[in-house]
CSV table of C-alpha atoms and ligand atoms in Angstrom, one decimal:
chain,number,residue,atom,x,y,z
A,148,MET,CA,0.0,0.0,-0.1
A,149,LYS,CA,2.7,2.4,1.0
A,150,THR,CA,4.7,1.5,-2.1
A,151,ILE,CA,1.8,2.3,-4.3
A,152,ILE,CA,1.3,5.8,-2.6
A,153,SER,CA,5.0,6.7,-3.0
A,154,ALA,CA,5.1,5.5,-6.5
A,155,CYS,CA,2.1,7.8,-7.3
A,156,SER,CA,4.0,10.8,-5.8
A,157,ASN,CA,7.3,9.9,-7.6
A,158,HIS,CA,7.0,7.9,-10.9
A,159,LEU,CA,3.4,8.9,-11.8
A,160,LYS,CA,4.0,12.5,-11.1
A,161,ASP,CA,7.3,12.4,-13.0
A,162,TRP,CA,5.6,10.7,-15.9
A,163,PHE,CA,2.7,13.0,-16.1
A,164,LEU,CA,4.9,16.2,-16.0
A,165,LEU,CA,6.8,14.8,-19.0
A,166,GLN,CA,4.1,13.1,-20.9
A,167,ARG,CA,1.0,15.0,-20.3
A,168,ARG,CA,-1.0,16.0,-23.5
A,169,PRO,CA,-1.0,19.7,-24.2
A,170,LEU,CA,-4.9,20.1,-24.0
A,171,PRO,CA,-6.5,23.4,-24.3
A,172,TRP,CA,-8.2,23.3,-21.0
A,173,ARG,CA,-4.9,22.7,-19.3
A,174,ILE,CA,-3.4,26.0,-20.6
A,175,ASP,CA,-5.4,28.2,-18.2
A,176,PRO,CA,-7.4,26.0,-16.0
A,177,THR,CA,-9.8,28.5,-14.7
A,178,PRO,CA,-12.7,27.1,-12.6
A,179,TYR,CA,-15.0,27.8,-15.6
A,180,ALA,CA,-12.8,26.1,-18.1
A,181,VAL,CA,-12.4,23.0,-15.9
A,182,TRP,CA,-16.1,22.9,-15.5
A,183,VAL,CA,-16.9,23.1,-19.2
A,184,SER,CA,-14.1,20.7,-20.2
A,185,GLU,CA,-14.9,18.1,-17.7
A,186,VAL,CA,-18.7,18.1,-18.6
A,187,MET,CA,-17.8,17.8,-22.2
A,188,LEU,CA,-15.4,15.0,-21.4
A,189,GLN,CA,-18.0,12.8,-19.8
A,190,GLN,CA,-18.9,10.1,-22.2
A,191,THR,CA,-16.9,11.8,-25.0
A,192,GLN,CA,-13.3,11.4,-26.3
A,193,VAL,CA,-10.6,14.0,-25.8
A,194,ALA,CA,-10.2,14.5,-29.7
A,195,VAL,CA,-13.9,15.1,-30.2
A,196,VAL,CA,-14.0,17.5,-27.4
A,197,ILE,CA,-11.1,19.9,-28.3
A,198,PRO,CA,-12.8,21.8,-31.2
A,199,TYR,CA,-16.1,22.1,-29.2
A,200,PHE,CA,-14.3,23.4,-26.0
A,201,GLU,CA,-12.4,25.9,-28.0
A,202,ARG,CA,-15.7,27.2,-29.9
A,203,TRP,CA,-17.6,27.2,-26.6
A,204,MET,CA,-15.0,29.3,-24.7
A,205,ALA,CA,-14.8,31.8,-27.6
A,206,ARG,CA,-18.6,32.0,-27.7
A,207,PHE,CA,-19.3,31.9,-24.1
A,208,PRO,CA,-16.0,33.3,-22.5
A,209,THR,CA,-17.4,33.7,-18.9
A,210,ILE,CA,-20.1,32.1,-16.8
A,211,SER,CA,-22.2,35.2,-17.1
A,212,ALA,CA,-22.0,35.1,-20.9
A,213,LEU,CA,-23.3,31.6,-20.9
A,214,ALA,CA,-25.9,32.5,-18.3
A,215,GLU,CA,-27.2,35.2,-20.7
A,216,ALA,CA,-27.3,33.1,-23.9
A,217,ASP,CA,-30.6,31.8,-25.1
A,218,SER,CA,-30.9,28.0,-25.1
A,219,ASP,CA,-31.2,27.7,-28.7
A,220,THR,CA,-27.6,29.0,-29.1
A,221,VAL,CA,-26.3,26.8,-26.2
A,222,ILE,CA,-27.8,23.6,-27.9
A,223,LYS,CA,-26.5,24.7,-31.3
A,224,MET,CA,-22.9,25.1,-29.8
A,225,TRP,CA,-23.3,21.4,-28.4
A,226,GLU,CA,-24.7,20.0,-31.7
A,227,GLY,CA,-23.1,16.7,-32.4
A,228,LEU,CA,-21.6,16.1,-29.0
A,229,GLY,CA,-24.6,14.2,-27.8
A,230,TYR,CA,-26.0,13.7,-24.2
A,231,TYR,CA,-27.7,17.1,-24.6
A,232,SER,CA,-28.9,17.2,-20.9
A,233,ARG,CA,-25.1,18.0,-20.3
A,234,ALA,CA,-25.5,21.3,-22.2
A,235,ARG,CA,-28.9,22.1,-20.6
A,236,ASN,CA,-27.4,21.5,-17.2
A,237,LEU,CA,-24.3,23.7,-17.9
A,238,HIS,CA,-26.7,26.6,-18.9
A,239,ALA,CA,-28.9,26.0,-16.0
A,240,GLY,CA,-25.8,25.7,-13.7
A,241,ALA,CA,-24.4,29.1,-15.0
A,242,LYS,CA,-27.5,30.8,-14.3
A,243,TYR,CA,-27.5,29.4,-10.8
A,244,VAL,CA,-23.9,30.5,-10.3
A,245,VAL,CA,-24.8,34.0,-11.5
A,246,GLU,CA,-27.8,34.2,-9.2
A,247,HIS,CA,-26.3,32.7,-6.1
A,248,PHE,CA,-22.5,33.3,-6.3
A,249,GLY,CA,-22.1,36.4,-8.3
A,250,GLY,CA,-21.1,34.6,-11.4
A,251,ILE,CA,-18.0,33.0,-9.8
A,252,LEU,CA,-17.7,29.3,-9.0
A,253,PRO,CA,-17.3,28.6,-5.2
A,254,LYS,CA,-14.3,26.8,-3.7
A,255,ASP,CA,-15.9,24.4,-1.4
A,256,ALA,CA,-17.5,21.0,-2.4
A,257,GLU,CA,-20.8,21.5,-0.7
A,258,ALA,CA,-21.4,24.8,-2.6
A,259,LEU,CA,-20.3,23.4,-5.8
A,260,SER,CA,-22.5,20.3,-5.4
A,261,GLN,CA,-25.6,22.6,-5.2
A,262,ILE,CA,-25.0,23.4,-9.0
A,263,LYS,CA,-27.1,21.6,-11.5
A,264,GLY,CA,-25.1,18.7,-13.2
A,265,VAL,CA,-22.1,19.1,-10.9
A,266,GLY,CA,-21.6,15.8,-9.4
A,267,PRO,CA,-19.0,14.4,-7.3
A,268,TYR,CA,-16.5,14.0,-10.2
A,269,THR,CA,-16.9,17.4,-11.4
A,270,VAL,CA,-16.7,18.8,-7.9
A,271,GLY,CA,-13.4,16.9,-7.6
A,272,ALA,CA,-12.1,18.0,-10.7
A,273,ILE,CA,-12.8,21.9,-10.2
A,274,ARG,CA,-11.4,21.7,-6.7
A,275,ALA,CA,-8.2,19.9,-7.8
A,276,PHE,CA,-7.4,21.3,-11.1
A,277,ALA,CA,-8.7,25.0,-10.7
A,278,PHE,CA,-8.3,25.5,-7.2
A,279,ARG,CA,-5.4,23.1,-6.7
A,280,GLN,CA,-7.1,21.7,-3.5
A,281,LYS,CA,-6.4,18.1,-2.2
A,282,ALA,CA,-9.3,16.5,-4.0
A,283,ALA,CA,-9.5,13.4,-6.3
A,284,ALA,CA,-11.6,13.4,-9.5
A,285,VAL,CA,-12.7,9.8,-9.9
A,286,ASP,CA,-14.3,9.1,-13.3
A,287,GLY,CA,-14.3,5.7,-15.2
A,288,ASN,CA,-10.6,6.1,-16.2
A,289,VAL,CA,-9.6,6.5,-12.7
A,290,MET,CA,-11.7,3.6,-11.4
A,291,ARG,CA,-10.1,1.4,-14.1
A,292,VAL,CA,-6.7,2.4,-12.9
A,293,LEU,CA,-7.4,1.9,-9.2
A,294,ALA,CA,-9.1,-1.5,-9.8
A,295,ARG,CA,-5.9,-2.6,-11.3
A,296,LEU,CA,-3.5,-1.1,-9.0
A,297,TYR,CA,-5.2,-2.8,-6.1
A,298,ASP,CA,-6.3,-5.8,-8.1
A,299,MET,CA,-9.9,-5.2,-7.1
A,300,HIS,CA,-12.3,-7.8,-8.4
A,301,GLU,CA,-15.5,-6.1,-7.0
A,302,PRO,CA,-17.7,-4.6,-9.8
A,303,ILE,CA,-16.9,-0.8,-10.1
A,304,ASP,CA,-20.4,0.1,-11.0
A,305,GLN,CA,-21.6,-0.5,-7.4
A,306,PRO,CA,-22.1,2.5,-5.2
A,307,LYS,CA,-20.2,1.0,-2.3
A,308,VAL,CA,-17.3,0.0,-4.5
A,309,VAL,CA,-17.3,3.5,-5.9
A,310,THR,CA,-17.2,5.1,-2.5
A,311,ARG,CA,-14.1,2.8,-1.7
A,312,LEU,CA,-12.3,3.8,-4.7
A,313,ARG,CA,-12.8,7.5,-4.1
A,314,GLY,CA,-11.2,6.8,-0.6
A,315,LEU,CA,-8.4,5.0,-2.4
A,316,ALA,CA,-7.8,7.7,-4.8
A,317,GLU,CA,-7.7,10.6,-1.9
A,318,GLU,CA,-5.2,8.4,-0.2
A,319,LEU,CA,-2.9,8.6,-3.1
A,320,LEU,CA,-2.8,12.4,-3.2
A,321,PRO,CA,0.4,13.9,-1.7
A,322,GLU,CA,0.3,17.0,0.4
A,323,GLU,CA,2.5,18.7,-2.2
A,324,GLU,CA,0.9,19.4,-5.5
A,325,PRO,CA,-1.9,16.9,-5.1
A,326,TRP,CA,-3.6,18.1,-8.3
A,327,VAL,CA,-0.8,16.6,-10.3
A,328,VAL,CA,-1.5,13.2,-9.1
A,329,ALA,CA,-5.2,13.7,-9.4
A,330,GLU,CA,-4.9,14.7,-13.1
A,331,ALA,CA,-2.1,11.9,-13.7
A,332,LEU,CA,-4.4,9.3,-12.7
A,333,ILE,CA,-7.0,10.5,-15.3
A,334,GLU,CA,-4.2,10.8,-18.0
A,335,LEU,CA,-2.8,7.4,-17.1
A,336,GLY,CA,-6.4,5.8,-17.6
A,337,ALA,CA,-7.0,7.8,-20.7
A,338,THR,CA,-3.7,7.0,-22.4
A,339,VAL,CA,-1.9,3.9,-20.9
A,340,CYS,CA,-4.3,2.0,-18.7
A,341,GLY,CA,-7.1,2.0,-21.1
A,342,ARG,CA,-9.6,-1.0,-21.6
A,343,ARG,CA,-6.5,-2.7,-23.5
A,344,PRO,CA,-3.7,-1.6,-21.3
A,345,SER,CA,-0.3,-0.8,-22.5
A,346,CYS,CA,1.5,-2.2,-19.3
A,347,GLU,CA,5.0,-1.9,-21.0
A,348,CYS,CA,4.7,1.9,-21.0
A,349,CYS,CA,3.2,2.3,-17.5
A,350,PRO,CA,5.1,4.2,-14.9
A,351,MET,CA,3.1,2.2,-12.2
A,352,ARG,CA,4.0,-1.3,-13.5
A,353,GLN,CA,6.4,-2.1,-10.6
A,354,VAL,CA,3.7,-1.6,-7.9
A,355,CYS,CA,0.6,-2.6,-9.8
A,356,GLN,CA,-0.9,-5.5,-8.1
A,357,SER,CA,-2.9,-6.7,-11.1
A,358,TYR,CA,0.1,-6.5,-13.3
A,359,ALA,CA,1.9,-8.8,-10.9
A,360,LYS,CA,-0.9,-11.4,-11.0
A,361,GLY,CA,-1.4,-10.9,-14.7
A,362,THR,CA,-5.2,-9.9,-14.4
A,363,CYS,CA,-5.1,-6.4,-16.0
A,364,GLU,CA,-7.2,-7.8,-19.0
A,365,GLN,CA,-9.8,-8.9,-16.8
A,366,LEU,CA,-10.2,-5.8,-14.8
A,367,PRO,CA,-12.3,-3.8,-14.1
A,368,LYS,CA,-15.3,-5.9,-13.4
A,369,LYS,CA,-18.9,-4.6,-14.0
A,370,ALA,CA,-22.1,-6.0,-12.6
A,371,LYS,CA,-24.4,-4.7,-15.1
A,372,ARG,CA,-24.1,-4.9,-18.8
A,373,VAL,CA,-26.1,-2.2,-20.7
A,374,ALA,CA,-28.3,-3.9,-23.2
A,375,ILE,CA,-28.0,-2.2,-26.5
A,376,GLN,CA,-31.4,-1.8,-28.3
A,377,LYS,CA,-31.5,-1.8,-32.0
A,378,LEU,CA,-34.1,0.6,-33.6
A,379,PHE,CA,-35.3,1.0,-37.2
A,380,ARG,CA,-36.9,4.1,-38.5
A,381,ILE,CA,-38.1,5.4,-41.6
A,382,VAL,CA,-37.4,9.1,-42.1
A,383,ALA,CA,-39.3,11.5,-44.4
A,384,ILE,CA,-37.7,14.4,-45.9
A,385,ILE,CA,-40.5,16.4,-47.2
A,386,GLN,CA,-40.1,19.6,-49.3
A,387,ASN,CA,-42.7,22.2,-50.4
A,388,ALA,CA,-42.6,25.7,-51.7
A,389,HIS,CA,-41.8,26.9,-48.2
A,390,GLY,CA,-38.9,24.6,-47.2
A,391,LEU,CA,-38.7,21.3,-45.2
A,392,LEU,CA,-40.9,19.6,-42.8
A,393,LEU,CA,-39.2,19.4,-39.4
A,394,ARG,CA,-40.2,18.7,-35.8
A,395,ARG,CA,-38.5,20.2,-32.6
A,396,CYS,CA,-38.2,17.5,-30.0
A,397,GLU,CA,-40.0,18.3,-26.8
A,398,GLU,CA,-39.1,18.1,-23.1
A,399,GLY,CA,-38.9,14.6,-21.9
A,400,GLU,CA,-37.6,13.3,-25.3
A,401,ILE,CA,-34.0,12.3,-25.5
A,402,MET,CA,-33.4,14.8,-28.4
A,403,HIS,CA,-35.1,17.6,-26.4
A,404,ASP,CA,-34.6,21.0,-28.3
A,405,LEU,CA,-33.1,19.5,-31.4
A,406,HIS,CA,-34.6,19.2,-34.7
A,407,GLU,CA,-35.6,16.0,-36.7
A,408,PHE,CA,-37.4,15.2,-39.8
A,409,PRO,CA,-40.7,13.2,-39.4
A,410,TYR,CA,-39.6,9.5,-38.6
A,411,PHE,CA,-41.6,6.5,-38.1
A,412,ASP,CA,-40.5,3.4,-36.1
A,413,VAL,CA,-40.7,0.1,-38.1
A,414,GLU,CA,-40.0,-3.5,-37.1
A,415,SER,CA,-37.0,-4.1,-39.4
A,416,GLY,CA,-34.8,-2.2,-41.9
A,417,GLY,CA,-35.8,-1.4,-45.5
A,418,ILE,CA,-38.1,0.9,-47.4
A,419,ASP,CA,-41.8,1.2,-46.3
A,420,ARG,CA,-43.5,4.2,-48.0
A,421,ALA,CA,-46.9,3.0,-46.7
A,422,VAL,CA,-45.8,4.0,-43.2
A,423,VAL,CA,-45.1,7.5,-44.3
A,424,ASP,CA,-48.5,8.0,-46.1
A,425,ALA,CA,-50.5,6.6,-43.4
A,426,SER,CA,-48.8,8.6,-40.6
A,427,LEU,CA,-49.0,12.2,-42.1
A,428,PRO,CA,-52.1,14.1,-43.4
A,429,LEU,CA,-50.2,15.1,-46.6
A,430,SER,CA,-50.4,14.0,-50.1
A,431,LEU,CA,-46.8,13.2,-51.0
A,432,VAL,CA,-44.8,12.5,-54.3
A,433,TRP,CA,-42.0,10.2,-53.7
A,434,GLN,CA,-38.8,11.5,-55.3
A,435,TYR,CA,-35.9,9.3,-54.2
A,436,ASP,CA,-34.4,7.2,-51.4
A,437,LEU,CA,-31.1,7.8,-49.7
A,438,SER,CA,-28.7,5.2,-48.1
A,439,PRO,CA,-29.5,4.3,-44.5
A,440,VAL,CA,-27.6,6.0,-41.9
A,441,GLU,CA,-26.5,4.4,-38.7
A,442,HIS,CA,-26.6,6.4,-35.5
A,443,ALA,CA,-26.0,5.6,-31.9
A,444,PHE,CA,-27.1,7.4,-28.9
A,445,THR,CA,-27.4,6.5,-25.2
A,446,ARG,CA,-28.2,2.6,-25.2
A,447,TYR,CA,-29.8,2.7,-28.8
A,448,ARG,CA,-28.4,1.9,-32.1
A,449,VAL,CA,-30.8,3.2,-34.8
A,450,GLN,CA,-30.8,2.5,-38.5
A,451,LEU,CA,-32.4,5.6,-40.3
A,452,THR,CA,-33.8,4.9,-43.8
A,453,PRO,CA,-34.2,8.2,-45.5
A,454,MET,CA,-37.0,8.8,-48.3
A,455,VAL,CA,-37.3,12.0,-50.0
A,456,PHE,CA,-40.7,13.3,-50.9
A,457,HIS,CA,-42.2,16.6,-52.5
A,458,CYS,CA,-45.6,17.9,-51.2
A,459,ALA,CA,-47.7,20.6,-53.2
A,460,SER,CA,-49.5,21.6,-50.1
A,461,THR,CA,-48.1,24.4,-47.7
A,462,ASP,CA,-50.9,23.7,-45.0
A,463,SER,CA,-49.4,23.5,-41.5
A,464,VAL,CA,-49.2,20.0,-40.0
A,465,ALA,CA,-49.8,19.5,-36.2
A,466,GLY,CA,-46.7,18.8,-34.4
A,467,TYR,CA,-44.4,20.0,-37.2
A,468,GLN,CA,-43.1,23.3,-38.7
A,469,TRP,CA,-42.1,24.2,-42.3
A,470,LYS,CA,-38.7,25.6,-42.1
A,471,ARG,CA,-37.0,27.7,-44.9
A,472,TRP,CA,-33.9,26.4,-46.2
A,473,GLU,CA,-32.0,29.5,-45.1
A,474,GLU,CA,-33.0,28.9,-41.5
A,475,LEU,CA,-31.5,25.5,-41.4
A,476,PRO,CA,-27.9,26.4,-40.6
A,477,GLU,CA,-29.2,28.1,-37.4
A,478,LEU,CA,-31.0,25.0,-36.3
A,479,ALA,CA,-29.4,22.3,-34.1
A,480,PHE,CA,-30.1,18.7,-35.5
A,481,SER,CA,-29.7,15.3,-33.8
A,482,SER,CA,-26.5,14.0,-35.4
A,483,GLY,CA,-28.3,11.2,-37.6
A,484,HIS,CA,-30.7,13.8,-39.0
A,485,ARG,CA,-28.0,16.2,-39.6
A,486,ARG,CA,-26.1,13.6,-41.7
A,487,ILE,CA,-29.3,13.0,-43.6
A,488,LEU,CA,-29.7,16.7,-44.2
A,489,GLN,CA,-26.2,16.8,-45.5
A,490,ALA,CA,-26.9,13.9,-47.9
A,491,VAL,CA,-30.1,15.7,-49.3
A,492,ILE,CA,-28.0,18.8,-49.9
A,493,LYS,CA,-25.3,16.8,-51.6
A,494,GLN,CA,-28.0,15.4,-53.9
A,495,GLY,CA,-28.7,18.9,-55.0
A,496,ILE,CA,-32.5,19.1,-54.8
A,497,THR,CA,-32.4,22.3,-52.8
A,498,PRO,CA,-34.1,25.3,-54.5
B,18,LIG,N1,-11.0,12.9,-19.3
B,18,LIG,C1,-11.7,13.4,-18.3
B,18,LIG,N2,-11.1,14.4,-17.7
B,18,LIG,C2,-9.9,14.7,-18.4
B,18,LIG,C3,-8.9,15.7,-18.2
B,18,LIG,N3,-8.9,16.7,-17.4
B,18,LIG,N4,-7.9,15.5,-19.2
B,18,LIG,C4,-8.0,14.5,-20.1
B,18,LIG,N5,-8.7,13.6,-20.2
B,18,LIG,C5,-9.8,13.6,-19.4
């Protein structure tokens, strides 16, 4: 145990200071920059996050600027990152910080925890990386590292194991520059101690209990496996003299605030015109089909089969809106439907 702690302070710290990636949120880790980056990094790869983070900070450079933005702009800036509740929580959180803390993130864990969407991980990250306090930020990466360091075979998705892992992470933090070890654990999990570990490059190899026992590939263990559900949808791209028929997803839907074409769930893949005709009160003229688009979100894998129609009517349709082509760049689309829109534009049927 003692050896692991001292190896963290020595080998891991040296390794991190030498090897760390020059990530944009590390240049000036203000509390706001850490908050935004850590929320973006939940469920999303670093390479995907970088351009989003840079655009976000240019558009909303302060917590007050974010609080004042309208929600359509916030969602548009998040378009394509997925898990949109993260953007809505950041926006609500910024308003809360302006109202309760004068636009400045507080330093203590209890006050930080009051902010919407700021859970124990983000609290730890803000305290460690921005305020340089002795705090651990334990995400999935760090849990994987710790499960291996201590050769823990209990499932890491159980609350009591998570609490234990947080305790172990805190024990590893030295008094001097604890934030370096806190961030090094994340970096190690992200770059070396991944799902397929590269033990030969690991600064902790000498003290890693799972490396010694040859169990790295089996760890960490999880109790629950998320069952992936496959969905099939027919997507109708309907154009009239006004533009395209779209729907803005409502509160309670996964894609809340994003735009989508009318779509209809079907049992299996393939073209099914009758579903579209039966579901919309419009007389449609079929134009062409596009290749199916595969799209994944939360626990779903969906196959979208797009069909393009023309419609002579300009009547309004309950639950939908006709949107002009010029308006489309300003609207946020869910990723699968954005790709379909791009395919339609490529076909050149736009006016
Ligand atoms: N993943 C989660 N947080 C991170 C961070 N601060 N740096 C790099 N990868 C991360």
